[in-house]
PDB file of C-alpha atoms in Angstrom:
ATOM      1  CA  MET X   1     139.423  -8.236 127.378  1.00 45.00           C
ATOM      2  CA  GLY X   2     141.916  -6.144 125.348  1.00 60.00           C
ATOM      3  CA  VAL X   3     142.397  -6.378 121.605  1.00 75.00           C
ATOM      4  CA  LYS X   4     140.611  -8.912 119.397  1.00 89.00           C
ATOM      5  CA  LEU X   5     142.834 -10.631 116.847  1.00 95.00           C
ATOM      6  CA  THR X   6     141.775 -11.660 113.367  1.00 97.00           C
ATOM      7  CA  CYS X   7     143.391 -14.853 112.139  1.00 97.00           C
ATOM      8  CA  ILE X   8     143.526 -17.557 109.482  1.00 97.00           C
ATOM      9  CA  VAL X   9     144.492 -21.234 109.698  1.00 97.00           C
ATOM     10  CA  VAL X  10     146.790 -22.704 107.033  1.00 96.00           C
ATOM     11  CA  ASP X  11     147.478 -26.458 107.061  1.00 96.00           C
ATOM     12  CA  ASP X  12     147.502 -28.956 104.212  1.00 94.00           C
ATOM     13  CA  GLU X  13     146.087 -31.650 106.513  1.00 95.00           C
ATOM     14  CA  PRO X  14     142.298 -31.071 106.739  1.00 95.00           C
ATOM     15  CA  MET X  15     141.949 -32.767 110.148  1.00 95.00           C
ATOM     16  CA  ALA X  16     144.740 -30.636 111.621  1.00 95.00           C
ATOM     17  CA  ALA X  17     143.214 -27.466 110.154  1.00 96.00           C
ATOM     18  CA  ASN X  18     139.800 -28.401 111.567  1.00 97.00           C
ATOM     19  CA  LEU X  19     141.275 -28.945 115.022  1.00 97.00           C
ATOM     20  CA  VAL X  20     142.944 -25.518 115.065  1.00 97.00           C
ATOM     21  CA  GLU X  21     139.710 -24.000 113.778  1.00 97.00           C
ATOM     22  CA  SER X  22     137.819 -25.514 116.731  1.00 97.00           C
ATOM     23  CA  TYR X  23     140.405 -24.081 119.145  1.00 97.00           C
ATOM     24  CA  VAL X  24     140.089 -20.628 117.572  1.00 97.00           C
ATOM     25  CA  GLU X  25     136.299 -20.695 117.833  1.00 96.00           C
ATOM     26  CA  LYS X  26     136.385 -21.365 121.588  1.00 95.00           C
ATOM     27  CA  THR X  27     138.888 -18.519 122.184  1.00 96.00           C
ATOM     28  CA  ALA X  28     137.021 -15.250 122.764  1.00 94.00           C
ATOM     29  CA  PHE X  29     139.775 -12.868 121.645  1.00 95.00           C
ATOM     30  CA  LEU X  30     140.341 -14.643 118.314  1.00 96.00           C
ATOM     31  CA  GLU X  31     138.223 -14.110 115.191  1.00 96.00           C
ATOM     32  CA  LEU X  32     138.670 -16.637 112.375  1.00 97.00           C
ATOM     33  CA  LYS X  33     138.564 -15.042 108.924  1.00 97.00           C
ATOM     34  CA  ASN X  34     139.272 -18.138 106.846  1.00 97.00           C
ATOM     35  CA  LYS X  35     140.847 -21.591 106.726  1.00 97.00           C
ATOM     36  CA  PHE X  36     143.071 -22.977 103.965  1.00 96.00           C
ATOM     37  CA  ASN X  37     144.632 -26.289 103.051  1.00 95.00           C
ATOM     38  CA  SER X  38     147.040 -24.600 100.664  1.00 92.00           C
ATOM     39  CA  ALA X  39     149.592 -21.864 101.293  1.00 92.00           C
ATOM     40  CA  ILE X  40     149.067 -20.602  97.726  1.00 93.00           C
ATOM     41  CA  ASP X  41     145.337 -20.078  98.395  1.00 94.00           C
ATOM     42  CA  ALA X  42     146.110 -18.350 101.684  1.00 94.00           C
ATOM     43  CA  LEU X  43     148.573 -16.036  99.923  1.00 92.00           C
ATOM     44  CA  GLU X  44     145.927 -15.044  97.374  1.00 93.00           C
ATOM     45  CA  PHE X  45     143.533 -14.270 100.228  1.00 95.00           C
ATOM     46  CA  LEU X  46     146.114 -12.066 101.939  1.00 93.00           C
ATOM     47  CA  ASN X  47     146.705 -10.114  98.738  1.00 90.00           C
ATOM     48  CA  THR X  48     143.317  -8.472  99.287  1.00 92.00           C
ATOM     49  CA  GLN X  49     142.752  -8.788 103.032  1.00 92.00           C
ATOM     50  CA  THR X  50     144.835  -8.384 106.157  1.00 92.00           C
ATOM     51  CA  VAL X  51     144.781 -10.379 109.374  1.00 96.00           C
ATOM     52  CA  ASP X  52     146.703 -10.130 112.611  1.00 95.00           C
ATOM     53  CA  LEU X  53     147.731 -13.731 113.096  1.00 96.00           C
ATOM     54  CA  LEU X  54     148.385 -16.941 111.149  1.00 96.00           C
ATOM     55  CA  PHE X  55     148.305 -20.456 112.564  1.00 97.00           C
ATOM     56  CA  LEU X  56     150.640 -21.853 109.954  1.00 94.00           C
ATOM     57  CA  ASP X  57     151.856 -25.361 109.212  1.00 93.00           C
ATOM     58  CA  ILE X  58     155.479 -25.523 108.072  1.00 90.00           C
ATOM     59  CA  GLN X  59     155.828 -28.607 105.896  1.00 88.00           C
ATOM     60  CA  MET X  60     153.435 -28.033 102.966  1.00 89.00           C
ATOM     61  CA  PRO X  61     153.744 -28.694  99.208  1.00 87.00           C
ATOM     62  CA  ASP X  62     154.517 -25.905  96.721  1.00 84.00           C
ATOM     63  CA  LEU X  63     155.201 -23.278  99.408  1.00 88.00           C
ATOM     64  CA  THR X  64     156.434 -24.086 102.907  1.00 86.00           C
ATOM     65  CA  GLY X  65     155.262 -22.219 105.969  1.00 87.00           C
ATOM     66  CA  LEU X  66     158.744 -20.766 106.493  1.00 87.00           C
ATOM     67  CA  GLU X  67     158.822 -19.425 102.926  1.00 89.00           C
ATOM     68  CA  PHE X  68     155.284 -18.105 103.279  1.00 91.00           C
ATOM     69  CA  SER X  69     156.046 -16.320 106.572  1.00 88.00           C
ATOM     70  CA  LYS X  70     158.725 -14.222 104.853  1.00 87.00           C
ATOM     71  CA  MET X  71     156.101 -12.749 102.511  1.00 89.00           C
ATOM     72  CA  LEU X  72     153.807 -11.407 105.220  1.00 88.00           C
ATOM     73  CA  PRO X  73     153.261  -7.742 106.157  1.00 82.00           C
ATOM     74  CA  LYS X  74     155.370  -6.387 109.013  1.00 79.00           C
ATOM     75  CA  ASN X  75     152.718  -6.579 111.730  1.00 82.00           C
ATOM     76  CA  THR X  76     151.178  -9.898 110.722  1.00 90.00           C
ATOM     77  CA  ARG X  77     152.442 -12.481 113.183  1.00 92.00           C
ATOM     78  CA  VAL X  78     152.776 -16.252 112.949  1.00 93.00           C
ATOM     79  CA  ILE X  79     152.297 -19.202 115.267  1.00 94.00           C
ATOM     80  CA  PHE X  80     153.771 -22.257 113.574  1.00 92.00           C
ATOM     81  CA  THR X  81     152.077 -25.650 113.875  1.00 91.00           C
ATOM     82  CA  THR X  82     154.149 -28.671 112.810  1.00 86.00           C
ATOM     83  CA  ALA X  83     154.896 -32.284 113.556  1.00 82.00           C
ATOM     84  CA  PHE X  84     158.647 -31.786 113.157  1.00 72.00           C
ATOM     85  CA  ASP X  85     160.578 -30.168 115.986  1.00 66.00           C
ATOM     86  CA  GLN X  86     163.696 -29.559 113.863  1.00 60.00           C
ATOM     87  CA  TYR X  87     161.942 -26.480 112.478  1.00 51.00           C
ATOM     88  CA  ALA X  88     161.773 -24.732 115.837  1.00 47.00           C
ATOM     89  CA  LEU X  89     164.966 -22.716 115.393  1.00 46.00           C
ATOM     90  CA  ASP X  90     163.992 -21.672 111.854  1.00 52.00           C
ATOM     91  CA  GLY X  91     160.606 -20.585 113.207  1.00 45.00           C
ATOM     92  CA  PHE X  92     162.136 -18.219 115.699  1.00 46.00           C
ATOM     93  CA  LYS X  93     164.545 -16.853 113.087  1.00 51.00           C
ATOM     94  CA  VAL X  94     161.548 -15.448 111.220  1.00 57.00           C
ATOM     95  CA  GLU X  95     160.246 -13.949 114.493  1.00 71.00           C
ATOM     96  CA  ALA X  96     157.339 -16.313 115.031  1.00 82.00           C
ATOM     97  CA  ILE X  97     155.273 -15.647 118.136  1.00 87.00           C
ATOM     98  CA  ASP X  98     155.408 -19.312 119.108  1.00 87.00           C
ATOM     99  CA  TYR X  99     155.855 -22.871 117.860  1.00 86.00           C
ATOM    100  CA  LEU X 100     153.275 -25.601 118.509  1.00 90.00           C
ATOM    101  CA  LEU X 101     154.466 -29.171 118.094  1.00 89.00           C
ATOM    102  CA  LYS X 102     151.742 -31.568 116.911  1.00 90.00           C
ATOM    103  CA  PRO X 103     149.832 -33.103 118.535  1.00 91.00           C
ATOM    104  CA  PHE X 104     149.034 -30.183 120.854  1.00 94.00           C
ATOM    105  CA  ASP X 105     146.033 -29.680 123.103  1.00 96.00           C
ATOM    106  CA  TYR X 106     143.896 -26.594 123.726  1.00 96.00           C
ATOM    107  CA  ALA X 107     145.912 -25.530 126.783  1.00 95.00           C
ATOM    108  CA  GLU X 108     149.099 -25.357 124.680  1.00 94.00           C
ATOM    109  CA  PHE X 109     147.218 -23.564 121.912  1.00 96.00           C
ATOM    110  CA  LEU X 110     145.818 -21.014 124.359  1.00 95.00           C
ATOM    111  CA  MET X 111     149.252 -20.271 125.822  1.00 93.00           C
ATOM    112  CA  ALA X 112     150.576 -19.490 122.345  1.00 92.00           C
ATOM    113  CA  ALA X 113     147.519 -17.399 121.470  1.00 95.00           C
ATOM    114  CA  ASN X 114     147.937 -15.405 124.675  1.00 93.00           C
ATOM    115  CA  LYS X 115     151.524 -14.614 123.691  1.00 90.00           C
ATOM    116  CA  ALA X 116     150.172 -13.172 120.452  1.00 91.00           C
ATOM    117  CA  ARG X 117     147.541 -11.167 122.311  1.00 91.00           C
ATOM    118  CA  THR X 118     150.219  -9.701 124.610  1.00 87.00           C
ATOM    119  CA  TRP X 119     152.366  -8.751 121.602  1.00 87.00           C
ATOM    120  CA  PHE X 120     149.493  -6.911 119.907  1.00 88.00           C
ATOM    121  CA  GLU X 121     148.427  -5.178 123.123  1.00 84.00           C
ATOM    122  CA  LEU X 122     151.963  -3.818 123.517  1.00 80.00           C
ATOM    123  CA  LEU X 123     151.955  -2.716 119.876  1.00 79.00           C
ATOM    124  CA  HIS X 124     148.578  -1.018 120.313  1.00 75.00           C
ATOM    125  CA  HIS X 125     149.775   0.773 123.442  1.00 67.00           C
ATOM    126  CA  LYS X 126     152.945   1.938 121.690  1.00 60.00           C
ATOM    127  CA  ASN X 127     151.017   3.368 118.736  1.00 58.00           C
ATOM    128  CA  THR X 128     148.269   5.023 120.777  1.00 53.00           C
ATOM    129  CA  PRO X 129     148.937   8.671 121.620  1.00 49.00           C
ATOM    130  CA  GLN X 130     149.136   9.042 125.372  1.00 47.00           C
ATOM    131  CA  ILE X 131     147.190  12.068 126.590  1.00 46.00           C
ATOM    132  CA  SER X 132     148.912  13.615 129.567  1.00 47.00           C
ATOM    133  CA  LYS X 133     146.529  14.733 132.280  1.00 54.00           C
ATOM    134  CA  GLU X 134     148.641  17.136 134.268  1.00 66.00           C
ATOM    135  CA  LYS X 135     147.633  18.425 137.652  1.00 77.00           C
ATOM    136  CA  GLU X 136     146.194  21.928 137.196  1.00 87.00           C
ATOM    137  CA  PHE X 137     146.142  23.230 140.766  1.00 88.00           C
ATOM    138  CA  ILE X 138     146.989  22.500 144.392  1.00 89.00           C
ATOM    139  CA  PHE X 139     145.519  23.711 147.658  1.00 88.00           C
ATOM    140  CA  ILE X 140     147.921  25.455 150.037  1.00 88.00           C
ATOM    141  CA  LYS X 141     147.204  26.342 153.658  1.00 86.00           C
ATOM    142  CA  SER X 142     148.128  29.979 154.323  1.00 84.00           C
ATOM    143  CA  GLU X 143     147.006  32.115 157.276  1.00 78.00           C
ATOM    144  CA  TYR X 144     144.222  29.693 158.324  1.00 77.00           C
ATOM    145  CA  LYS X 145     142.857  29.523 154.775  1.00 83.00           C
ATOM    146  CA  GLN X 146     143.119  26.933 152.019  1.00 87.00           C
ATOM    147  CA  LEU X 147     144.218  28.769 148.883  1.00 89.00           C
ATOM    148  CA  ARG X 148     143.722  27.279 145.449  1.00 90.00           C
ATOM    149  CA  ILE X 149     146.969  27.784 143.527  1.00 91.00           C
ATOM    150  CA  LYS X 150     146.894  27.414 139.757  1.00 92.00           C
ATOM    151  CA  LEU X 151     150.139  25.680 138.859  1.00 93.00           C
ATOM    152  CA  ALA X 152     150.405  27.390 135.471  1.00 92.00           C
ATOM    153  CA  ASP X 153     150.754  30.713 137.319  1.00 94.00           C
ATOM    154  CA  VAL X 154     153.551  29.592 139.647  1.00 96.00           C
ATOM    155  CA  LEU X 155     157.018  30.925 138.782  1.00 96.00           C
ATOM    156  CA  TYR X 156     158.966  29.097 141.463  1.00 97.00           C
ATOM    157  CA  PHE X 157     158.885  27.872 145.061  1.00 96.00           C
ATOM    158  CA  GLU X 158     161.462  29.114 147.533  1.00 96.00           C
ATOM    159  CA  GLY X 159     162.169  27.158 150.704  1.00 94.00           C
ATOM    160  CA  LEU X 160     163.016  29.002 153.940  1.00 90.00           C
ATOM    161  CA  LYS X 161     163.538  26.582 156.826  1.00 80.00           C
ATOM    162  CA  ASP X 162     159.985  25.447 157.708  1.00 82.00           C
ATOM    163  CA  TYR X 163     158.275  27.847 155.298  1.00 91.00           C
ATOM    164  CA  ILE X 164     157.852  28.065 151.548  1.00 94.00           C
ATOM    165  CA  LYS X 165     157.432  31.208 149.507  1.00 95.00           C
ATOM    166  CA  ILE X 166     155.271  30.698 146.430  1.00 96.00           C
ATOM    167  CA  TRP X 167     156.026  33.251 143.765  1.00 96.00           C
ATOM    168  CA  ILE X 168     153.089  33.810 141.402  1.00 95.00           C
ATOM    169  CA  LYS X 169     152.860  35.660 138.069  1.00 93.00           C
ATOM    170  CA  ASP X 170     151.811  39.314 138.368  1.00 90.00           C
ATOM    171  CA  ASN X 171     151.950  39.116 142.163  1.00 91.00           C
ATOM    172  CA  PRO X 172     154.737  41.204 143.759  1.00 90.00           C
ATOM    173  CA  LYS X 173     154.423  39.437 147.111  1.00 92.00           C
ATOM    174  CA  PRO X 174     154.791  35.680 147.622  1.00 94.00           C
ATOM    175  CA  ILE X 175     152.292  33.406 149.321  1.00 93.00           C
ATOM    176  CA  LEU X 176     153.668  31.876 152.525  1.00 93.00           C
ATOM    177  CA  THR X 177     152.856  28.368 153.661  1.00 91.00           C
ATOM    178  CA  LEU X 178     154.144  26.204 156.506  1.00 90.00           C
ATOM    179  CA  MET X 179     155.547  23.028 154.923  1.00 88.00           C
ATOM    180  CA  SER X 180     158.824  21.566 153.681  1.00 88.00           C
ATOM    181  CA  LEU X 181     160.061  21.830 150.119  1.00 90.00           C
ATOM    182  CA  LYS X 182     160.507  18.041 150.043  1.00 88.00           C
ATOM    183  CA  SER X 183     156.830  17.444 150.916  1.00 87.00           C
ATOM    184  CA  LEU X 184     155.729  19.919 148.290  1.00 90.00           C
ATOM    185  CA  GLN X 185     157.940  18.342 145.628  1.00 89.00           C
ATOM    186  CA  GLU X 186     156.157  15.008 146.069  1.00 86.00           C
ATOM    187  CA  GLU X 187     152.852  16.688 145.169  1.00 86.00           C
ATOM    188  CA  LEU X 188     154.092  18.456 142.042  1.00 90.00           C
ATOM    189  CA  PRO X 189     154.069  16.914 138.525  1.00 88.00           C
ATOM    190  CA  ASP X 190     157.695  16.346 137.520  1.00 85.00           C
ATOM    191  CA  THR X 191     156.934  17.266 133.912  1.00 86.00           C
ATOM    192  CA  GLN X 192     156.103  20.813 135.034  1.00 90.00           C
ATOM    193  CA  PHE X 193     158.417  21.456 137.974  1.00 93.00           C
ATOM    194  CA  MET X 194     161.991  20.588 138.848  1.00 94.00           C
ATOM    195  CA  ARG X 195     164.051  21.032 141.972  1.00 94.00           C
ATOM    196  CA  VAL X 196     167.280  22.775 141.022  1.00 95.00           C
ATOM    197  CA  HIS X 197     168.585  23.778 144.451  1.00 95.00           C
ATOM    198  CA  ARG X 198     167.929  22.747 148.041  1.00 93.00           C
ATOM    199  CA  SER X 199     165.945  25.983 148.370  1.00 95.00           C
ATOM    200  CA  PHE X 200     164.248  26.218 144.949  1.00 96.00           C
ATOM    201  CA  ILE X 201     161.756  24.348 142.780  1.00 96.00           C
ATOM    202  CA  VAL X 202     161.187  26.082 139.440  1.00 96.00           C
ATOM    203  CA  SER X 203     158.399  26.032 136.878  1.00 94.00           C
ATOM    204  CA  LEU X 204     160.047  24.636 133.746  1.00 93.00           C
ATOM    205  CA  LYS X 205     157.716  26.418 131.349  1.00 91.00           C
ATOM    206  CA  ASN X 206     158.364  29.798 132.967  1.00 93.00           C
ATOM    207  CA  ILE X 207     162.142  29.719 132.567  1.00 93.00           C
ATOM    208  CA  GLU X 208     163.091  32.787 130.533  1.00 92.00           C
ATOM    209  CA  GLU X 209     166.851  32.391 130.231  1.00 91.00           C
ATOM    210  CA  ILE X 210     169.687  30.120 131.288  1.00 90.00           C
ATOM    211  CA  GLU X 211     173.046  31.750 131.843  1.00 87.00           C
ATOM    212  CA  ARG X 212     175.833  29.372 132.787  1.00 81.00           C
ATOM    213  CA  SER X 213     174.535  27.715 135.963  1.00 86.00           C
ATOM    214  CA  GLN X 214     171.773  30.200 136.607  1.00 92.00           C
ATOM    215  CA  ILE X 215     168.096  30.178 135.681  1.00 94.00           C
ATOM    216  CA  ILE X 216     166.375  33.503 135.140  1.00 94.00           C
ATOM    217  CA  ILE X 217     162.649  33.704 135.941  1.00 95.00           C
ATOM    218  CA  ASN X 218     160.920  37.054 136.240  1.00 90.00           C
ATOM    219  CA  LYS X 219     164.325  38.793 136.668  1.00 89.00           C
ATOM    220  CA  GLN X 220     165.176  36.480 139.571  1.00 93.00           C
ATOM    221  CA  ARG X 221     168.426  34.508 139.231  1.00 94.00           C
ATOM    222  CA  ILE X 222     168.331  30.989 140.666  1.00 95.00           C
ATOM    223  CA  THR X 223     171.506  28.928 140.806  1.00 94.00           C
ATOM    224  CA  VAL X 224     171.379  25.285 139.735  1.00 93.00           C
ATOM    225  CA  SER X 225     173.401  23.448 142.370  1.00 92.00           C
ATOM    226  CA  GLU X 226     175.701  20.504 141.607  1.00 91.00           C
ATOM    227  CA  GLN X 227     173.316  18.033 143.252  1.00 89.00           C
ATOM    228  CA  TYR X 228     170.566  18.788 140.725  1.00 90.00           C
ATOM    229  CA  LYS X 229     172.629  19.782 137.679  1.00 88.00           C
ATOM    230  CA  SER X 230     172.528  16.388 135.929  1.00 86.00           C
ATOM    231  CA  ASN X 231     168.708  16.221 135.811  1.00 85.00           C
ATOM    232  CA  PHE X 232     168.479  19.828 134.712  1.00 88.00           C
ATOM    233  CA  LEU X 233     171.006  19.343 131.884  1.00 85.00           C
ATOM    234  CA  THR X 234     169.023  16.319 130.679  1.00 83.00           C
ATOM    235  CA  PHE X 235     165.905  18.485 130.532  1.00 82.00           C
ATOM    236  CA  ILE X 236     167.790  21.162 128.562  1.00 80.00           C
ATOM    237  CA  ASN X 237     169.256  18.649 126.098  1.00 74.00           C
ATOM    238  CA  ASN X 238     165.859  17.065 125.481  1.00 73.00           C
ATOM    239  CA  ASN X 239     164.311  20.427 124.692  1.00 70.00           C
ATOM    240  CA  SER X 240     167.093  22.024 122.649  1.00 59.00           C
ATOM    241  CA  LEU X 241     167.296  22.420 118.891  1.00 52.00           C
ATOM    242  CA  ASN X 242     170.529  20.950 117.574  1.00 44.00           C
ATOM    243  CA  LEU X 243     171.324  23.365 114.776  1.00 36.00           C
TER     244      LEU X 243
END
């Protein structure tokens, strides 16, 4: 169902506030924290408690909904409810999620509430650390056997016509397998490996030095060809300290 949003209803007309309250109560992803007929009372409530969403009338005595909306915390959002459509532009100027023109039915209410839910789901996704689950190994057919290759140990792949040489740490001889470099590239995580030449895919974490257009891995010099230079330079720029 996604996130659940806490909300309050603020409307100086009791019947209008009651109607919005009934809509909130039948909406599973909304949780009503309170209802107010005065913006001043609602402001006092929000001085000690936070909510995600306000269903807020605009034309109210003492403090209008537009004035009130400018006092809210950054991530508290507003859906305006009003009988006067001339406020629509002002509502969007204060970054309201939506604008409900009275009288509105539950279908209209639900559409606006769903916009708020989508906004908060995007915010939640943005603020949640994304754990990268990288591929740890691949199986390679070599001499009638399926070899389990740990990707962290691979230095680079070298393509030779229909064969690939797989150069592994602490292994003086490469593993040979019958496949194309293009097919292999599709199976490799692009955060760990990059094709830098028509004949080479390198392990990015095992690069020791970069000298002009050459990568040095385990004393082997691999030229970055023009076709792949742009992607490689982007990788370098994103991982360089600008001192």
